[in-house]
Amino acid sequence: MRQSRFDLLHGLRRRRLDACRMQLAAVRRFGDELESRLSETVQVSGSVIEEQRSAIGPGDLVVERLADCRRRRRELQQVERMLARRRDLIDEVTDLARSNLEEAVRQVEVIEKLVEKVSG
């Protein structure tokens, strides 16, 4: 009877461990996608800055183009700030997922040691 309880508890802890691994992997994937989007946004910002510089070329000033570039730069800066905030949140969630995984590993190890002790 006692062994079946350990087996049940061990199975439950193993499922939790698997869930924690999947959670951490998902958070990391999301973080990678977020970093990619942030990198793309920074690249586009650089392009807009170059376009703005060409709109202000020597003897040339294209007001409409300059205004459009400034508007797009402000929009991109807002997107960058939002993505940076999300990245900070993802970092926090990653830390939490990592600590959950460490705890799940510890719990599985404790159960396995108890099963060995009872069996042996």
Backbone as a ProteinNet text record, in pm:
[ID]
protein_1_A
[PRIMARY]
MRQSRFDLLHGLRRRRLDACRMQLAAVRRFGDELESRLSETVQVSGSVIEEQRSAIGPGDLVVERLADCRRRRRELQQVERMLARRRDLIDEVTDLARSNLEEAVRQVEVIEKLVEKVSG
[TERTIARY]
82.3	0	86.4	188.5	274.5	348	393.6	465.3	376.7	249	160.1	142.1	142.3	133	257.9	374.7	498.4	497.4	450	443.9	351.3	237.9	144.5	207.2	267.8	332.2	447.5	523.8	636	584.3	477	417.7	368.2	305	255.6	371.8	474.8	591.1	661.9	666.4	727.6	648.3	515.8	431.7	453	466.4	492.8	628.4	726.7	859.7	852.9	781.8	766.5	696.6	593.2	520.7	612.7	695	788.4	890.9	938.1	1031.9	966.6	843.3	772.5	746.7	714.2	689.6	816.1	928.8	1053.8	1090.1	1072	1101.5	1012.3	884.8	791.4	828.9	865.7	904.3	1030.9	1123.9	1247.2	1218.4	1130.2	1093.2	1030.3	939.2	874.9	978.6	1072.3	1178.8	1264.3	1294.4	1372.2	1296.3	1166.3	1084.4	1079.3	1068.9	1064.5	1196.1	1307.7	1438.1	1450.2	1398.6	1402	1320.5	1201.2	1116.3	1182.8	1247.2	1315.4	1431.3	1505.6	1617.2	1567.3	1458.4	1400.8	1355.1	1295.4	1246.7	1362.7	1471	1589.5	1646.7	1646.7	1695.1	1609.3	1478.8	1388.1	1407.8	1429.4	1455.2	1578.1	1681.2	1802.3	1774.8	1690.7	1653.7	1577.4	1488.7	1409.8	1500.6	1598.3	1693.3	1771.4	1814.2	1885.8	1795.5	1671	1575.8	1555.4	1550	1532.2	1654	1772.4	1894.1	1892	1844.8	1840.7	1733.9	1632.1	1527.7	1579.1	1688.8	1745.6	1873.9	1893.5	2016.5	2052.6	2176.3	2223.5	2137.2	2079.5	1996.7	1858.4	1835.4	1705.8	1640.4	1516.7	1439.6	1298.6	1268.6	1137.4	1057.1	976	906	811	735.3	639.9	712.1	820.6	897.9	962.3	1011.3	1072.7	970.4	852.3	746.2	704.5	695.8	660.1	767.4	893.7	1003.1	997.9	975	967.1	851.2	738.5	622.6	654	714.2	749.6	853.5	949	1049.2	983.9	888.6	818	742	675.2	601.8	696.6	809.1	906.4	967.1	988.6	1040.5	940.3	812.9	710.1	709.7	722.8	727.3	850	964.8	1086.9	1068.7	1008.3	984.9	891.6	785.7	692	761.4	841.5	913	1015.4	1079.7	1176.9	1105.9	988.1	911	871	828.7	792.6	913.8	1029.3	1151.5	1181.9	1163.7	1184.3	1088	962.2	864.5	901.5	946.3	987.7	1106	1197.4	1310.4	1261.5	1163.1	1106.8	1036.4	958.6	887.2	986.9	1094.3	1198.1	1260.5	1290.6	1346.8	1250	1122.9	1021.3	1010.3	1007.6	997.5	1120.6	1235.9	1359.4	1355.9	1309.9	1303.4	1197	1085.3	984.6	1044	1122.9	1186.4	1285.1	1364.9	1460.7	1388.4	1278	1199.8	1138.8	1090	1031.2	1136.7	1256.1	1365.4	1397	1405.8	1435.5	1328.6	1202.8	1094.4	1098.3	1127.7	1137.2	1253.6	1364.6	1479.8	1448.1	1376.3	1339.1	1249.5	1151	1060.4	1139.2	1229.5	1309	1395.2	1451.7	1531.1	1442.6	1322.7	1229.8	1189.9	1165.6	1127.7	1244.2	1365.5	1481	1494.4	1472.8	1484.6	1379.5	1257	1149.2	1170.1	1218.1	1239	1359.9	1459.7	1585.2	1594.4
-119.7	0	125.7	124.2	239.7	266.6	160.2	173.6	238.8	203.3	261.3	411.6	454.9	598.7	671.3	609	669.2	674.7	568.2	565.8	675.9	691.8	796.9	934.3	958.1	1086.6	1111.2	1007.6	1018.7	1053.9	989.2	1019	1162.4	1208.7	1347.3	1447.2	1421.8	1511.7	1511.1	1393.4	1383.4	1465.8	1459	1538.3	1686.8	1725	1866.4	1906.9	1819.3	1847.1	1865.6	1778.6	1791.7	1922.7	1957.4	2082.4	2203	2198.1	2308.3	2320.9	2207.8	2211.1	2273.3	2232.8	2288	2437.3	2478.2	2619.5	2701.7	2654.2	2726.7	2733.7	2625.3	2624.8	2724	2727.9	2820.5	2965.6	2993.7	3130.6	3170.7	3077.8	3108.2	3133.1	3052	3073.9	3211.1	3246.1	3376.7	3487.7	3469.4	3567.9	3583.4	3472.5	3478.3	3553.7	3525.3	3596.2	3745.7	3778.3	3918.1	3988.4	3922.2	3979.6	4002.4	3909.8	3923.5	4045.2	4059.6	4175.6	4306.1	4305.9	4426.4	4460.8	4361.1	4382.3	4437.4	4381.3	4429.6	4574.1	4606.8	4743.1	4841.6	4803.8	4890	4908.6	4802.2	4810.8	4906.3	4893.4	4981.8	5125.7	5146.1	5281.9	5342	5260	5308	5347.8	5270.6	5302.3	5434.1	5453.2	5576.9	5696.7	5679.3	5788.3	5822.7	5720.5	5744.7	5815.9	5774.2	5839.7	5985.5	6009.4	6146	6231.1	6173.7	6247.7	6283.8	6191.3	6220	6324.2	6334.8	6436.5	6575.7	6579.7	6708.1	6735.6	6669.9	6682.7	6827.3	6848.2	6985.1	7053.3	7164.9	7241.8	7184	7066.1	6999.5	6986.8	7020.3	6997.8	6960.9	6834.9	6785.6	6775.9	6878.2	6891.3	6774.9	6736.5	6626.6	6497	6470.1	6349.3	6353.7	6470.5	6487.9	6466.4	6521.8	6505	6357.9	6290.7	6149.3	6067.3	6100	6028	6049	6169.8	6197.2	6121.8	6119.3	6047.2	5898.5	5842.6	5699.4	5670.7	5761.3	5741.3	5739.5	5830.9	5832.8	5702	5656.1	5529.5	5413.8	5409.8	5303.2	5310.1	5431.4	5445.9	5392.3	5416.8	5362.8	5210.2	5154.6	5009	4953.9	5020	4975.9	4976.3	5081.3	5088.6	4977.3	4952.5	4846	4709.7	4684.8	4558	4543.7	4652.7	4647.9	4615.7	4673	4640.1	4493	4445.2	4303.1	4213.9	4256	4178.9	4171.8	4282.1	4281.7	4185	4185.1	4091.7	3947.2	3923.4	3788	3743.4	3835.2	3800.2	3756.8	3828.7	3792	3656.4	3634	3507.1	3393	3418.8	3317	3278.5	3378.3	3349.2	3265.8	3301	3226	3082.9	3067.6	2934.6	2850.8	2914.3	2843.1	2796.8	2883.1	2843.3	2734.8	2742.2	2635.3	2502.1	2507.1	2385.5	2329.7	2415.9	2369.9	2304.6	2364.2	2308	2173.9	2163.9	2038.4	1927.8	1961	1863.7	1817.2	1911.8	1878.8	1786	1815.5	1732.5	1590.9	1577.7	1445	1367.7	1434.7	1368.4	1320.5	1402.3	1363.6	1240	1239.3	1124.3	999.3	1013.9	899.1	843.5	931.3	885.7	813.3	866.7	800.7	663.1	652.7	524	425.4	469.9	382.6	337	429.6	398.8	295.1	314.2	222.6	85.7	87.5	-36.2	-114	-42.5	-106.3	-144.9
0	0	0	82.9	93.2	-38.2	-103.6	-229.8	-336.7	-340.7	-441.5	-417.9	-294	-265.4	-313.7	-290	-339.5	-492	-553.5	-699.9	-752.6	-687.9	-727.3	-709.6	-594.6	-567.3	-664.7	-690.2	-784	-924.2	-965.6	-1096.2	-1105.7	-999.1	-997.1	-1003.8	-926.8	-926.3	-1061.1	-1124.8	-1257.4	-1359.8	-1351.9	-1443.5	-1421.5	-1294.9	-1263.7	-1320.6	-1306	-1360.2	-1511.6	-1580.4	-1725.9	-1762	-1686.5	-1711.8	-1691.1	-1588.5	-1562.4	-1675.1	-1726.4	-1839.5	-1962.4	-1989.4	-2105.2	-2086.8	-1965.6	-1937.9	-1963.2	-1912.3	-1931.6	-2079.8	-2151.2	-2295.3	-2370.1	-2333.7	-2399.7	-2371.2	-2247.8	-2211.7	-2287.2	-2298.1	-2372.1	-2519.4	-2578.7	-2720	-2737.4	-2647.7	-2656.5	-2641.5	-2549.1	-2530.3	-2654.9	-2720.8	-2845.1	-2953.5	-2965.3	-3064	-3033.1	-2906.4	-2864.6	-2897.2	-2870.9	-2904.1	-3054.2	-3131.4	-3276.6	-3321.4	-3264.1	-3298.7	-3257.8	-3141.2	-3094.2	-3187.8	-3229	-3321.4	-3455.4	-3505.6	-3631.9	-3618.9	-3504.7	-3483	-3479.5	-3414.3	-3408.7	-3549.5	-3628.5	-3766.2	-3849.4	-3835.9	-3909.7	-3864.2	-3734.1	-3683.7	-3750.3	-3765.3	-3833.2	-3976.6	-4043.4	-4182	-4189.6	-4095.1	-4093.2	-4066.3	-3978.3	-3950.5	-4077.3	-4150.7	-4276.5	-4377	-4382.9	-4473.6	-4433.1	-4303.1	-4253.3	-4290.8	-4279.6	-4316.9	-4465.3	-4547.6	-4691.5	-4723.4	-4640.7	-4661	-4626.2	-4548.7	-4507.4	-4585.4	-4695.9	-4773.4	-4803.5	-4847.7	-4875.5	-4982.2	-4942.9	-5033.5	-5055.2	-5002.8	-5018.1	-4882.5	-4876	-4753.4	-4796.8	-4780.3	-4817.8	-4689	-4664.2	-4537.3	-4512.1	-4610.3	-4591.6	-4557	-4627.5	-4602.3	-4464	-4426.4	-4294.8	-4184.2	-4200.7	-4100.4	-4089.4	-4204.6	-4203.7	-4131.7	-4156.7	-4089.7	-3939	-3896.6	-3751.7	-3687.8	-3756.5	-3703.6	-3691.1	-3795.8	-3791.4	-3684.1	-3665.1	-3559.4	-3421.8	-3398.3	-3268.4	-3248.1	-3353.7	-3344	-3313.4	-3382	-3360.1	-3220.2	-3171.2	-3034.6	-2932.9	-2956.9	-2868	-2872.6	-2991.9	-3006.2	-2933.5	-2949.3	-2880.8	-2729.2	-2676.3	-2530.9	-2484.9	-2562.4	-2527.2	-2528.9	-2632.2	-2642	-2530.3	-2494	-2383.8	-2251.9	-2230.8	-2109.2	-2109.7	-2224.7	-2235	-2209.4	-2259.1	-2236.8	-2086.8	-2016.5	-1871.1	-1802.7	-1847.4	-1791.3	-1822.4	-1944.4	-1982.5	-1897.4	-1868.8	-1782.3	-1644.3	-1591.3	-1461	-1467	-1572.4	-1587.4	-1607.1	-1680.4	-1699.6	-1566.7	-1484.8	-1352	-1269.3	-1274.1	-1200.4	-1253.7	-1385	-1445.2	-1411.1	-1410	-1375.3	-1229.4	-1140.3	-998.8	-977.7	-1052.1	-1045.6	-1090.7	-1197.1	-1247.8	-1145.2	-1086.7	-985.2	-867.9	-825.7	-715.4	-755	-877.1	-923.9	-929.2	-975.1	-978.7	-836.7	-745.8	-606.6	-548.7	-575.7	-522.7	-580.1	-708.7	-769.7	-707.2	-686.9	-625.5	-484	-406.8	-271.1	-274	-362.4	-373.1	-413.8	-509.9	-554.2	-440.6	-359.1	-244.6	-142.5	-121.7	-28.7	-80.1	-210.4	-268.4	-252.2	-275.2	-256.9	-112.6	-20.9	120.8	163.3	114.7	148.6	83.1	-42.1	-116	-62.9	-19.5	19	158.7
[MASK]
++++++++++++++++++++++++++++++++++++++++++++++++++++++++++++++++++++++++++++++++++++++++++++++++++++++++++++++++++++++++

